[in-house]
Amino acid sequence: MGSGNVAERLTDAFTGNGIKVDYLLSKSSRGQQLAANYGLRRVNNPEDIEGEGIVLLCVRDDAVNEAFARRFSESVLLCHTAGSVPLSALGERRRKGVFYPLQTLSKNRRLSFEQVPLCLEAAAKEDLELLAALAGSISRDVRFLNSQQRLHTHLAAVFVSNFVNRLYGIAGEILATEGVDFDILKPLIEEVAAKIKDVEPAEAQTGPALRGDGKVIDKHLQLLENQPEYKEIYQIITNSIIKHKKEK
Amino acid sequence: MGSGNVAERLTDAFTGNGIKVDYLLSKSSRGQQLAANYGLRRVNNPEDIEGEGIVLLCVRDDAVNEAFARRFSESVLLCHTAGSVPLSALGERRRKGVFYPLQTLSKNRRLSFEQVPLCLEAAAKEDLELLAALAGSISRDVRFLNSQQRLHTHLAAVFVSNFVNRLYGIAGEILATEGVDFDILKPLIEEVAAKIKDVEPAEAQTGPALRGDGKVIDKHLQLLENQPEYKEIYQIITNSIIKHKKEK
């Protein structure tokens, strides 16, 4: 349902694991393509979906609302896939749930769903079990989160993915001013992400801010003199590191 | 020279690749331990180091200075290993250089040096060749950076390692308030770092800020209402994503 990155990656994961996807609800050309690629029956309206199956709404967070939900048959288990949207956004219906994959899903980038945490919620116990079985067919990491937990998890995910990626971008711009290739940072980026698997963040922290090395910090700030935006980011995160320093 | 993480990892890399490390200059107990572990001759003073070999100063950035450098024999190639310190910090001597490993090096975490970019600089051409040979014995990624390029690279590295790690820490705290385990984020952290190997940062950017999803952003800001520090970080990086949005 929907034809964006989430729909595409989920369709790929389900069909790859022998789970039949019946319908695709989408009017877009990308939806047509997706339906053609995976042999799905494409429909234009929620009212066209029949049976008692699970319907996954892979749409923008702000497209999940009661009016839209009301158009689906009461007999389907209607689920949204949005981290920031509460279960209640699907209205008063009995059969409703959430199927939230916690991963960054890109258009042209396949990834194994086996490691993707699937965060589930449902109004009815039987429906939660149904979702767990479905989730378990494509991932080994199935979790039960209520709406409040999911919202916080979504926020935390923004910090470690969107915000981290922006820091990568800033670093790339800093290097470009001196003609240094971004790939010089790749082993470091990889190691920082790998380290966190074994060591908790406070323990893994290193660098001038943690060491209280004011001289290096001053040099860095001077380099950013003409980029007030990056200077401000530098200062605020540096202060945060100093403030939350764990005594070793 | 020195007995911190850099000294330990480098000693480990050199001896593991058949390069003899003769001396260790350190008075600390950790230095004693390191010398004992790798069969190094430990000395107390720079004046005790003889021959025409390469001396690597693995000390705090602010410990690299002319007065200290003057205590080493003119016949050794004296190198520091600090990203933020210019070559000139070693004073007027003829034989001087820089051997800067661009990686986060931890005490109890071994890592293969093969992938670590080694950034070299030297005052004399022959010495640069000498350093390149030494660097090439432990890494496949040997680079020549001048002091200005190295300083910018060091700053960029702070963004992608120290600052990224702090964002991991903030995310962990956000999850903890709802009793969600930090490990739920690990597959995402891994994928974000992996993606950047293939896709440039601006291209890899996703999330509510990029989509201009003000509703989700408002929800997030509300969650951070009582944590002004994190709210400020959220706002400033969100604004940065919006400002540098690449039209797709």
PDB file of N, CA and C in Angstrom, chain A residues 84 102-104 106 109 115 117 143 148-149 152 154 160-163 165-166 171 178 183-184 186-188 190-192 195-198 201 205-208 216 219-220 229-230 232 234 236 238 240 243-244, chain B residues 84 102-104 106 109 115 117 143 148-149 152 154 160-163 165-166 169 171 178 183-184 186-188 190-192 195-198 201 205-208 216 219-220 229-230 232 236 238 240 243-244:
ATOM      1  N   SER A  84       6.209   7.624  14.048  1.00  0.00           N
ATOM      2  CA  SER A  84       5.787   8.753  14.881  1.00  0.00           C
ATOM      3  C   SER A  84       4.273   8.834  15.069  1.00  0.00           C
ATOM      4  N   LEU A 102      12.327  -0.378  11.793  1.00  0.00           N
ATOM      5  CA  LEU A 102      13.271   0.662  12.225  1.00  0.00           C
ATOM      6  C   LEU A 102      14.558   0.540  11.414  1.00  0.00           C
ATOM      7  N   GLN A 103      14.510   1.170  10.254  1.00  0.00           N
ATOM      8  CA  GLN A 103      15.674   1.140   9.364  1.00  0.00           C
ATOM      9  C   GLN A 103      15.529   2.248   8.332  1.00  0.00           C
ATOM     10  N   THR A 104      16.638   2.703   7.790  1.00  0.00           N
ATOM     11  CA  THR A 104      16.560   3.671   6.717  1.00  0.00           C
ATOM     12  C   THR A 104      16.447   2.895   5.404  1.00  0.00           C
ATOM     13  N   SER A 106      16.027   2.829   1.380  1.00  0.00           N
ATOM     14  CA  SER A 106      16.272   3.653   0.209  1.00  0.00           C
ATOM     15  C   SER A 106      15.723   2.967  -1.030  1.00  0.00           C
ATOM     16  N   ARG A 109      18.442   0.601  -2.905  1.00  0.00           N
ATOM     17  CA  ARG A 109      19.390  -0.084  -2.042  1.00  0.00           C
ATOM     18  C   ARG A 109      18.694  -1.244  -1.357  1.00  0.00           C
ATOM     19  N   GLN A 115      17.854  -8.473   9.872  1.00  0.00           N
ATOM     20  CA  GLN A 115      18.377  -7.739  11.035  1.00  0.00           C
ATOM     21  C   GLN A 115      17.532  -6.516  11.376  1.00  0.00           C
ATOM     22  N   PRO A 117      14.869  -4.386  13.026  1.00  0.00           N
ATOM     23  CA  PRO A 117      13.899  -4.479  14.120  1.00  0.00           C
ATOM     24  C   PRO A 117      12.504  -4.104  13.618  1.00  0.00           C
ATOM     25  N   ARG A 143       9.827  -6.882  17.880  1.00  0.00           N
ATOM     26  CA  ARG A 143       9.678  -6.225  19.184  1.00  0.00           C
ATOM     27  C   ARG A 143       8.261  -5.686  19.366  1.00  0.00           C
ATOM     28  N   GLN A 148       3.887   5.265  22.617  1.00  0.00           N
ATOM     29  CA  GLN A 148       4.785   6.211  23.259  1.00  0.00           C
ATOM     30  C   GLN A 148       6.252   5.764  23.091  1.00  0.00           C
ATOM     31  N   GLN A 149       6.472   4.492  23.277  1.00  0.00           N
ATOM     32  CA  GLN A 149       7.825   3.956  23.093  1.00  0.00           C
ATOM     33  C   GLN A 149       8.273   4.099  21.646  1.00  0.00           C
ATOM     34  N   HIS A 152       9.324   7.693  20.831  1.00  0.00           N
ATOM     35  CA  HIS A 152      10.658   7.985  21.356  1.00  0.00           C
ATOM     36  C   HIS A 152      11.735   7.271  20.530  1.00  0.00           C
ATOM     37  N   HIS A 154      11.522   6.517  17.422  1.00  0.00           N
ATOM     38  CA  HIS A 154      11.605   7.240  16.150  1.00  0.00           C
ATOM     39  C   HIS A 154      12.472   8.486  16.306  1.00  0.00           C
ATOM     40  N   VAL A 160      20.402   9.233  15.345  1.00  0.00           N
ATOM     41  CA  VAL A 160      21.502   8.355  14.895  1.00  0.00           C
ATOM     42  C   VAL A 160      21.522   8.132  13.386  1.00  0.00           C
ATOM     43  N   SER A 161      20.486   8.557  12.676  1.00  0.00           N
ATOM     44  CA  SER A 161      20.554   8.387  11.222  1.00  0.00           C
ATOM     45  C   SER A 161      20.525   9.730  10.497  1.00  0.00           C
ATOM     46  N   ASN A 162      19.417  10.452  10.521  1.00  0.00           N
ATOM     47  CA  ASN A 162      19.341  11.720   9.783  1.00  0.00           C
ATOM     48  C   ASN A 162      20.398  12.714  10.255  1.00  0.00           C
ATOM     49  N   PHE A 163      20.519  12.836  11.580  1.00  0.00           N
ATOM     50  CA  PHE A 163      21.457  13.834  12.115  1.00  0.00           C
ATOM     51  C   PHE A 163      22.905  13.391  11.891  1.00  0.00           C
ATOM     52  N   ASN A 165      23.936  11.538   9.512  1.00  0.00           N
ATOM     53  CA  ASN A 165      24.227  11.703   8.088  1.00  0.00           C
ATOM     54  C   ASN A 165      24.516  13.173   7.746  1.00  0.00           C
ATOM     55  N   ARG A 166      23.823  14.080   8.423  1.00  0.00           N
ATOM     56  CA  ARG A 166      24.100  15.510   8.187  1.00  0.00           C
ATOM     57  C   ARG A 166      25.529  15.858   8.639  1.00  0.00           C
ATOM     58  N   ALA A 171      31.179  17.313   7.376  1.00  0.00           N
ATOM     59  CA  ALA A 171      32.588  16.883   7.308  1.00  0.00           C
ATOM     60  C   ALA A 171      33.077  16.881   5.858  1.00  0.00           C
ATOM     61  N   GLU A 178      39.652  21.998   1.308  1.00  0.00           N
ATOM     62  CA  GLU A 178      41.100  21.782   1.194  1.00  0.00           C
ATOM     63  C   GLU A 178      41.450  20.731   0.145  1.00  0.00           C
ATOM     64  N   ASP A 183      36.560  10.115   1.033  1.00  0.00           N
ATOM     65  CA  ASP A 183      36.781   8.695   1.368  1.00  0.00           C
ATOM     66  C   ASP A 183      37.835   8.495   2.451  1.00  0.00           C
ATOM     67  N   ILE A 184      38.594   9.540   2.759  1.00  0.00           N
ATOM     68  CA  ILE A 184      39.568   9.423   3.848  1.00  0.00           C
ATOM     69  C   ILE A 184      38.863   9.159   5.184  1.00  0.00           C
ATOM     70  N   LYS A 186      36.079   7.295   5.576  1.00  0.00           N
ATOM     71  CA  LYS A 186      35.242   6.087   5.605  1.00  0.00           C
ATOM     72  C   LYS A 186      35.675   5.021   6.623  1.00  0.00           C
ATOM     73  N   PRO A 187      36.972   4.754   6.747  1.00  0.00           N
ATOM     74  CA  PRO A 187      37.344   3.769   7.781  1.00  0.00           C
ATOM     75  C   PRO A 187      36.982   4.242   9.190  1.00  0.00           C
ATOM     76  N   LEU A 188      37.101   5.536   9.427  1.00  0.00           N
ATOM     77  CA  LEU A 188      36.750   6.094  10.738  1.00  0.00           C
ATOM     78  C   LEU A 188      35.247   5.975  10.985  1.00  0.00           C
ATOM     79  N   GLU A 190      33.218   3.888   9.722  1.00  0.00           N
ATOM     80  CA  GLU A 190      32.895   2.472   9.916  1.00  0.00           C
ATOM     81  C   GLU A 190      33.249   2.019  11.336  1.00  0.00           C
ATOM     82  N   GLU A 191      34.408   2.429  11.803  1.00  0.00           N
ATOM     83  CA  GLU A 191      34.861   1.991  13.131  1.00  0.00           C
ATOM     84  C   GLU A 191      33.998   2.593  14.246  1.00  0.00           C
ATOM     85  N   VAL A 192      33.611   3.857  14.094  1.00  0.00           N
ATOM     86  CA  VAL A 192      32.771   4.512  15.108  1.00  0.00           C
ATOM     87  C   VAL A 192      31.434   3.770  15.237  1.00  0.00           C
ATOM     88  N   LYS A 195      32.154   0.197  16.770  1.00  0.00           N
ATOM     89  CA  LYS A 195      32.528   0.234  18.192  1.00  0.00           C
ATOM     90  C   LYS A 195      31.295   0.225  19.097  1.00  0.00           C
ATOM     91  N   ILE A 196      30.241   0.886  18.630  1.00  0.00           N
ATOM     92  CA  ILE A 196      29.058   1.058  19.454  1.00  0.00           C
ATOM     93  C   ILE A 196      28.310  -0.263  19.643  1.00  0.00           C
ATOM     94  N   LYS A 197      28.662  -1.252  18.850  1.00  0.00           N
ATOM     95  CA  LYS A 197      28.061  -2.575  19.068  1.00  0.00           C
ATOM     96  C   LYS A 197      28.551  -3.203  20.361  1.00  0.00           C
ATOM     97  N   ASP A 198      29.780  -2.854  20.733  1.00  0.00           N
ATOM     98  CA  ASP A 198      30.398  -3.500  21.891  1.00  0.00           C
ATOM     99  C   ASP A 198      30.507  -2.597  23.111  1.00  0.00           C
ATOM    100  N   PRO A 201      27.840   4.268  24.371  1.00  0.00           N
ATOM    101  CA  PRO A 201      28.290   5.554  23.836  1.00  0.00           C
ATOM    102  C   PRO A 201      29.182   6.364  24.784  1.00  0.00           C
ATOM    103  N   GLN A 205      33.217   7.466  23.922  1.00  0.00           N
ATOM    104  CA  GLN A 205      33.528   8.862  23.590  1.00  0.00           C
ATOM    105  C   GLN A 205      35.029   9.129  23.658  1.00  0.00           C
ATOM    106  N   THR A 206      35.566   9.793  22.641  1.00  0.00           N
ATOM    107  CA  THR A 206      36.963  10.237  22.633  1.00  0.00           C
ATOM    108  C   THR A 206      37.003  11.669  22.089  1.00  0.00           C
ATOM    109  N   GLY A 207      38.188  12.232  21.939  1.00  0.00           N
ATOM    110  CA  GLY A 207      38.341  13.509  21.254  1.00  0.00           C
ATOM    111  C   GLY A 207      38.658  14.689  22.144  1.00  0.00           C
ATOM    112  N   PRO A 208      38.906  15.842  21.510  1.00  0.00           N
ATOM    113  CA  PRO A 208      39.336  17.036  22.241  1.00  0.00           C
ATOM    114  C   PRO A 208      38.335  17.503  23.301  1.00  0.00           C
ATOM    115  N   VAL A 216      42.996  22.700  20.982  1.00  0.00           N
ATOM    116  CA  VAL A 216      42.512  22.086  19.739  1.00  0.00           C
ATOM    117  C   VAL A 216      41.122  22.611  19.405  1.00  0.00           C
ATOM    118  N   LYS A 219      41.405  25.978  17.852  1.00  0.00           N
ATOM    119  CA  LYS A 219      41.868  25.885  16.454  1.00  0.00           C
ATOM    120  C   LYS A 219      40.704  25.519  15.533  1.00  0.00           C
ATOM    121  N   HIS A 220      39.912  24.552  15.966  1.00  0.00           N
ATOM    122  CA  HIS A 220      38.779  24.117  15.150  1.00  0.00           C
ATOM    123  C   HIS A 220      37.774  25.252  14.957  1.00  0.00           C
ATOM    124  N   GLU A 229      27.115  28.601  10.917  1.00  0.00           N
ATOM    125  CA  GLU A 229      26.213  27.476  11.133  1.00  0.00           C
ATOM    126  C   GLU A 229      26.984  26.261  11.693  1.00  0.00           C
ATOM    127  N   TYR A 230      28.103  25.953  11.062  1.00  0.00           N
ATOM    128  CA  TYR A 230      28.871  24.779  11.497  1.00  0.00           C
ATOM    129  C   TYR A 230      29.582  25.056  12.815  1.00  0.00           C
ATOM    130  N   GLU A 232      28.368  26.858  15.196  1.00  0.00           N
ATOM    131  CA  GLU A 232      27.373  26.702  16.259  1.00  0.00           C
ATOM    132  C   GLU A 232      27.148  25.214  16.577  1.00  0.00           C
ATOM    133  N   TYR A 234      29.298  22.867  16.089  1.00  0.00           N
ATOM    134  CA  TYR A 234      30.514  22.421  16.778  1.00  0.00           C
ATOM    135  C   TYR A 234      30.437  22.759  18.262  1.00  0.00           C
ATOM    136  N   ILE A 236      27.857  23.543  20.223  1.00  0.00           N
ATOM    137  CA  ILE A 236      26.783  22.969  21.037  1.00  0.00           C
ATOM    138  C   ILE A 236      27.031  21.482  21.324  1.00  0.00           C
ATOM    139  N   THR A 238      30.069  20.057  21.284  1.00  0.00           N
ATOM    140  CA  THR A 238      31.244  20.036  22.161  1.00  0.00           C
ATOM    141  C   THR A 238      30.821  20.262  23.619  1.00  0.00           C
ATOM    142  N   SER A 240      27.976  19.663  24.888  1.00  0.00           N
ATOM    143  CA  SER A 240      27.209  18.494  25.318  1.00  0.00           C
ATOM    144  C   SER A 240      28.144  17.354  25.743  1.00  0.00           C
ATOM    145  N   LYS A 243      29.622  18.328  29.100  1.00  0.00           N
ATOM    146  CA  LYS A 243      28.629  18.264  30.172  1.00  0.00           C
ATOM    147  C   LYS A 243      28.320  16.817  30.593  1.00  0.00           C
ATOM    148  N   HIS A 244      28.308  15.926  29.597  1.00  0.00           N
ATOM    149  CA  HIS A 244      27.899  14.544  29.896  1.00  0.00           C
ATOM    150  C   HIS A 244      29.095  13.604  30.001  1.00  0.00           C
TER     151      HIS A 244
ATOM    152  N   SER B  84      46.005  17.846  14.614  1.00  0.00           N
ATOM    153  CA  SER B  84      45.759  19.285  14.663  1.00  0.00           C
ATOM    154  C   SER B  84      47.033  20.125  14.788  1.00  0.00           C
ATOM    155  N   LEU B 102      44.494   8.357  10.876  1.00  0.00           N
ATOM    156  CA  LEU B 102      43.128   8.887  10.992  1.00  0.00           C
ATOM    157  C   LEU B 102      42.170   7.769  11.381  1.00  0.00           C
ATOM    158  N   GLN B 103      42.110   7.543  12.693  1.00  0.00           N
ATOM    159  CA  GLN B 103      41.229   6.501  13.193  1.00  0.00           C
ATOM    160  C   GLN B 103      41.031   6.734  14.680  1.00  0.00           C
ATOM    161  N   THR B 104      39.925   6.246  15.233  1.00  0.00           N
ATOM    162  CA  THR B 104      39.729   6.320  16.669  1.00  0.00           C
ATOM    163  C   THR B 104      40.372   5.079  17.280  1.00  0.00           C
ATOM    164  N   SER B 106      41.390   2.875  20.529  1.00  0.00           N
ATOM    165  CA  SER B 106      40.985   2.672  21.914  1.00  0.00           C
ATOM    166  C   SER B 106      41.945   1.714  22.592  1.00  0.00           C
ATOM    167  N   ARG B 109      40.901  -2.192  22.309  1.00  0.00           N
ATOM    168  CA  ARG B 109      40.237  -2.576  21.073  1.00  0.00           C
ATOM    169  C   ARG B 109      41.264  -2.659  19.959  1.00  0.00           C
ATOM    170  N   GLN B 115      43.488  -0.757   6.916  1.00  0.00           N
ATOM    171  CA  GLN B 115      42.521   0.175   6.346  1.00  0.00           C
ATOM    172  C   GLN B 115      42.663   1.593   6.899  1.00  0.00           C
ATOM    173  N   PRO B 117      43.823   5.196   7.192  1.00  0.00           N
ATOM    174  CA  PRO B 117      44.561   6.187   6.411  1.00  0.00           C
ATOM    175  C   PRO B 117      45.712   6.762   7.245  1.00  0.00           C
ATOM    176  N   ARG B 143      48.645   8.510   2.610  1.00  0.00           N
ATOM    177  CA  ARG B 143      48.287   9.779   1.974  1.00  0.00           C
ATOM    178  C   ARG B 143      49.280  10.872   2.356  1.00  0.00           C
ATOM    179  N   GLN B 148      47.803  22.188   6.745  1.00  0.00           N
ATOM    180  CA  GLN B 148      46.494  22.817   6.638  1.00  0.00           C
ATOM    181  C   GLN B 148      45.418  21.775   6.288  1.00  0.00           C
ATOM    182  N   GLN B 149      45.771  20.902   5.354  1.00  0.00           N
ATOM    183  CA  GLN B 149      44.837  19.827   4.990  1.00  0.00           C
ATOM    184  C   GLN B 149      44.605  18.893   6.176  1.00  0.00           C
ATOM    185  N   HIS B 152      42.210  20.439   8.735  1.00  0.00           N
ATOM    186  CA  HIS B 152      40.818  20.344   8.290  1.00  0.00           C
ATOM    187  C   HIS B 152      40.309  18.900   8.383  1.00  0.00           C
ATOM    188  N   HIS B 154      41.310  16.686  10.483  1.00  0.00           N
ATOM    189  CA  HIS B 154      41.106  16.418  11.912  1.00  0.00           C
ATOM    190  C   HIS B 154      39.758  16.978  12.380  1.00  0.00           C
ATOM    191  N   VAL B 160      32.563  13.418  12.381  1.00  0.00           N
ATOM    192  CA  VAL B 160      32.046  12.070  12.078  1.00  0.00           C
ATOM    193  C   VAL B 160      32.353  11.040  13.155  1.00  0.00           C
ATOM    194  N   SER B 161      33.187  11.392  14.127  1.00  0.00           N
ATOM    195  CA  SER B 161      33.420  10.400  15.183  1.00  0.00           C
ATOM    196  C   SER B 161      32.959  10.917  16.547  1.00  0.00           C
ATOM    197  N   ASN B 162      33.621  11.916  17.092  1.00  0.00           N
ATOM    198  CA  ASN B 162      33.249  12.391  18.437  1.00  0.00           C
ATOM    199  C   ASN B 162      31.801  12.879  18.470  1.00  0.00           C
ATOM    200  N   PHE B 163      31.423  13.680  17.478  1.00  0.00           N
ATOM    201  CA  PHE B 163      30.076  14.247  17.483  1.00  0.00           C
ATOM    202  C   PHE B 163      29.026  13.175  17.173  1.00  0.00           C
ATOM    203  N   ASN B 165      29.294  10.081  17.862  1.00  0.00           N
ATOM    204  CA  ASN B 165      29.178   9.254  19.061  1.00  0.00           C
ATOM    205  C   ASN B 165      28.328   9.935  20.132  1.00  0.00           C
ATOM    206  N   ARG B 166      28.439  11.240  20.235  1.00  0.00           N
ATOM    207  CA  ARG B 166      27.599  11.966  21.199  1.00  0.00           C
ATOM    208  C   ARG B 166      26.121  11.833  20.814  1.00  0.00           C
ATOM    209  N   GLY B 169      24.848   8.761  22.030  1.00  0.00           N
ATOM    210  CA  GLY B 169      24.597   8.860  23.472  1.00  0.00           C
ATOM    211  C   GLY B 169      23.255   9.512  23.782  1.00  0.00           C
ATOM    212  N   ALA B 171      20.664   9.617  21.827  1.00  0.00           N
ATOM    213  CA  ALA B 171      19.631   8.657  21.412  1.00  0.00           C
ATOM    214  C   ALA B 171      19.406   7.608  22.499  1.00  0.00           C
ATOM    215  N   GLU B 178      11.997   5.590  28.107  1.00  0.00           N
ATOM    216  CA  GLU B 178      10.826   4.746  27.840  1.00  0.00           C
ATOM    217  C   GLU B 178      11.145   3.257  28.022  1.00  0.00           C
ATOM    218  N   ASP B 183      20.033  -1.357  21.934  1.00  0.00           N
ATOM    219  CA  ASP B 183      20.426  -2.237  20.811  1.00  0.00           C
ATOM    220  C   ASP B 183      19.419  -2.220  19.666  1.00  0.00           C
ATOM    221  N   ILE B 184      18.236  -1.663  19.915  1.00  0.00           N
ATOM    222  CA  ILE B 184      17.260  -1.551  18.826  1.00  0.00           C
ATOM    223  C   ILE B 184      17.815  -0.649  17.711  1.00  0.00           C
ATOM    224  N   LYS B 186      21.031  -0.456  16.721  1.00  0.00           N
ATOM    225  CA  LYS B 186      22.299  -0.909  16.137  1.00  0.00           C
ATOM    226  C   LYS B 186      22.242  -1.234  14.643  1.00  0.00           C
ATOM    227  N   PRO B 187      21.185  -1.931  14.192  1.00  0.00           N
ATOM    228  CA  PRO B 187      21.136  -2.172  12.733  1.00  0.00           C
ATOM    229  C   PRO B 187      21.030  -0.870  11.935  1.00  0.00           C
ATOM    230  N   LEU B 188      20.315   0.095  12.465  1.00  0.00           N
ATOM    231  CA  LEU B 188      20.189   1.384  11.787  1.00  0.00           C
ATOM    232  C   LEU B 188      21.535   2.109  11.754  1.00  0.00           C
ATOM    233  N   GLU B 190      24.433   0.856  11.872  1.00  0.00           N
ATOM    234  CA  GLU B 190      25.311   0.141  10.950  1.00  0.00           C
ATOM    235  C   GLU B 190      24.993   0.488   9.496  1.00  0.00           C
ATOM    236  N   GLU B 191      23.718   0.529   9.176  1.00  0.00           N
ATOM    237  CA  GLU B 191      23.311   0.798   7.794  1.00  0.00           C
ATOM    238  C   GLU B 191      23.639   2.233   7.370  1.00  0.00           C
ATOM    239  N   VAL B 192      23.435   3.179   8.293  1.00  0.00           N
ATOM    240  CA  VAL B 192      23.739   4.579   7.976  1.00  0.00           C
ATOM    241  C   VAL B 192      25.230   4.739   7.653  1.00  0.00           C
ATOM    242  N   LYS B 195      25.941   2.849   4.253  1.00  0.00           N
ATOM    243  CA  LYS B 195      25.386   3.538   3.081  1.00  0.00           C
ATOM    244  C   LYS B 195      26.349   4.592   2.543  1.00  0.00           C
ATOM    245  N   ILE B 196      27.047   5.246   3.445  1.00  0.00           N
ATOM    246  CA  ILE B 196      27.903   6.365   3.069  1.00  0.00           C
ATOM    247  C   ILE B 196      29.121   5.909   2.263  1.00  0.00           C
ATOM    248  N   LYS B 197      29.353   4.617   2.276  1.00  0.00           N
ATOM    249  CA  LYS B 197      30.435   4.089   1.438  1.00  0.00           C
ATOM    250  C   LYS B 197      30.083   4.193  -0.038  1.00  0.00           C
ATOM    251  N   ASP B 198      28.781   4.098  -0.319  1.00  0.00           N
ATOM    252  CA  ASP B 198      28.345   4.054  -1.721  1.00  0.00           C
ATOM    253  C   ASP B 198      27.665   5.325  -2.196  1.00  0.00           C
ATOM    254  N   PRO B 201      26.807  11.936   1.145  1.00  0.00           N
ATOM    255  CA  PRO B 201      25.928  12.315   2.259  1.00  0.00           C
ATOM    256  C   PRO B 201      24.642  13.034   1.831  1.00  0.00           C
ATOM    257  N   GLN B 205      20.721  11.497   2.550  1.00  0.00           N
ATOM    258  CA  GLN B 205      19.878  12.139   3.571  1.00  0.00           C
ATOM    259  C   GLN B 205      18.419  11.694   3.433  1.00  0.00           C
ATOM    260  N   THR B 206      17.803  11.353   4.568  1.00  0.00           N
ATOM    261  CA  THR B 206      16.377  11.023   4.623  1.00  0.00           C
ATOM    262  C   THR B 206      15.795  11.667   5.886  1.00  0.00           C
ATOM    263  N   GLY B 207      14.527  11.429   6.140  1.00  0.00           N
ATOM    264  CA  GLY B 207      13.939  11.854   7.411  1.00  0.00           C
ATOM    265  C   GLY B 207      12.987  13.030   7.322  1.00  0.00           C
ATOM    266  N   PRO B 208      12.351  13.345   8.474  1.00  0.00           N
ATOM    267  CA  PRO B 208      11.331  14.390   8.498  1.00  0.00           C
ATOM    268  C   PRO B 208      11.845  15.767   8.066  1.00  0.00           C
ATOM    269  N   VAL B 216       5.785  15.970  12.200  1.00  0.00           N
ATOM    270  CA  VAL B 216       6.661  15.036  12.923  1.00  0.00           C
ATOM    271  C   VAL B 216       7.711  15.815  13.713  1.00  0.00           C
ATOM    272  N   LYS B 219       6.213  17.096  16.853  1.00  0.00           N
ATOM    273  CA  LYS B 219       6.059  16.023  17.845  1.00  0.00           C
ATOM    274  C   LYS B 219       7.378  15.752  18.553  1.00  0.00           C
ATOM    275  N   HIS B 220       8.451  15.695  17.771  1.00  0.00           N
ATOM    276  CA  HIS B 220       9.770  15.427  18.351  1.00  0.00           C
ATOM    277  C   HIS B 220      10.178  16.536  19.319  1.00  0.00           C
ATOM    278  N   GLU B 229      18.753  21.225  26.106  1.00  0.00           N
ATOM    279  CA  GLU B 229      20.024  20.966  25.425  1.00  0.00           C
ATOM    280  C   GLU B 229      19.790  20.121  24.165  1.00  0.00           C
ATOM    281  N   TYR B 230      19.028  19.049  24.325  1.00  0.00           N
ATOM    282  CA  TYR B 230      18.794  18.160  23.186  1.00  0.00           C
ATOM    283  C   TYR B 230      17.849  18.800  22.172  1.00  0.00           C
ATOM    284  N   GLU B 232      17.764  21.924  21.468  1.00  0.00           N
ATOM    285  CA  GLU B 232      18.562  22.875  20.690  1.00  0.00           C
ATOM    286  C   GLU B 232      19.372  22.131  19.611  1.00  0.00           C
ATOM    287  N   ILE B 236      18.913  22.802  15.577  1.00  0.00           N
ATOM    288  CA  ILE B 236      20.000  23.336  14.770  1.00  0.00           C
ATOM    289  C   ILE B 236      20.385  22.359  13.653  1.00  0.00           C
ATOM    290  N   THR B 238      18.343  20.018  12.399  1.00  0.00           N
ATOM    291  CA  THR B 238      17.182  19.997  11.510  1.00  0.00           C
ATOM    292  C   THR B 238      17.229  21.177  10.537  1.00  0.00           C
ATOM    293  N   SER B 240      19.824  22.762   9.596  1.00  0.00           N
ATOM    294  CA  SER B 240      20.949  22.552   8.689  1.00  0.00           C
ATOM    295  C   SER B 240      20.563  21.598   7.548  1.00  0.00           C
ATOM    296  N   LYS B 243      18.311  23.536   5.195  1.00  0.00           N
ATOM    297  CA  LYS B 243      19.074  24.552   4.462  1.00  0.00           C
ATOM    298  C   LYS B 243      19.918  23.939   3.342  1.00  0.00           C
ATOM    299  N   HIS B 244      20.477  22.779   3.604  1.00  0.00           N
ATOM    300  CA  HIS B 244      21.398  22.181   2.628  1.00  0.00           C
ATOM    301  C   HIS B 244      20.733  21.074   1.828  1.00  0.00           C
TER     302      HIS B 244
END
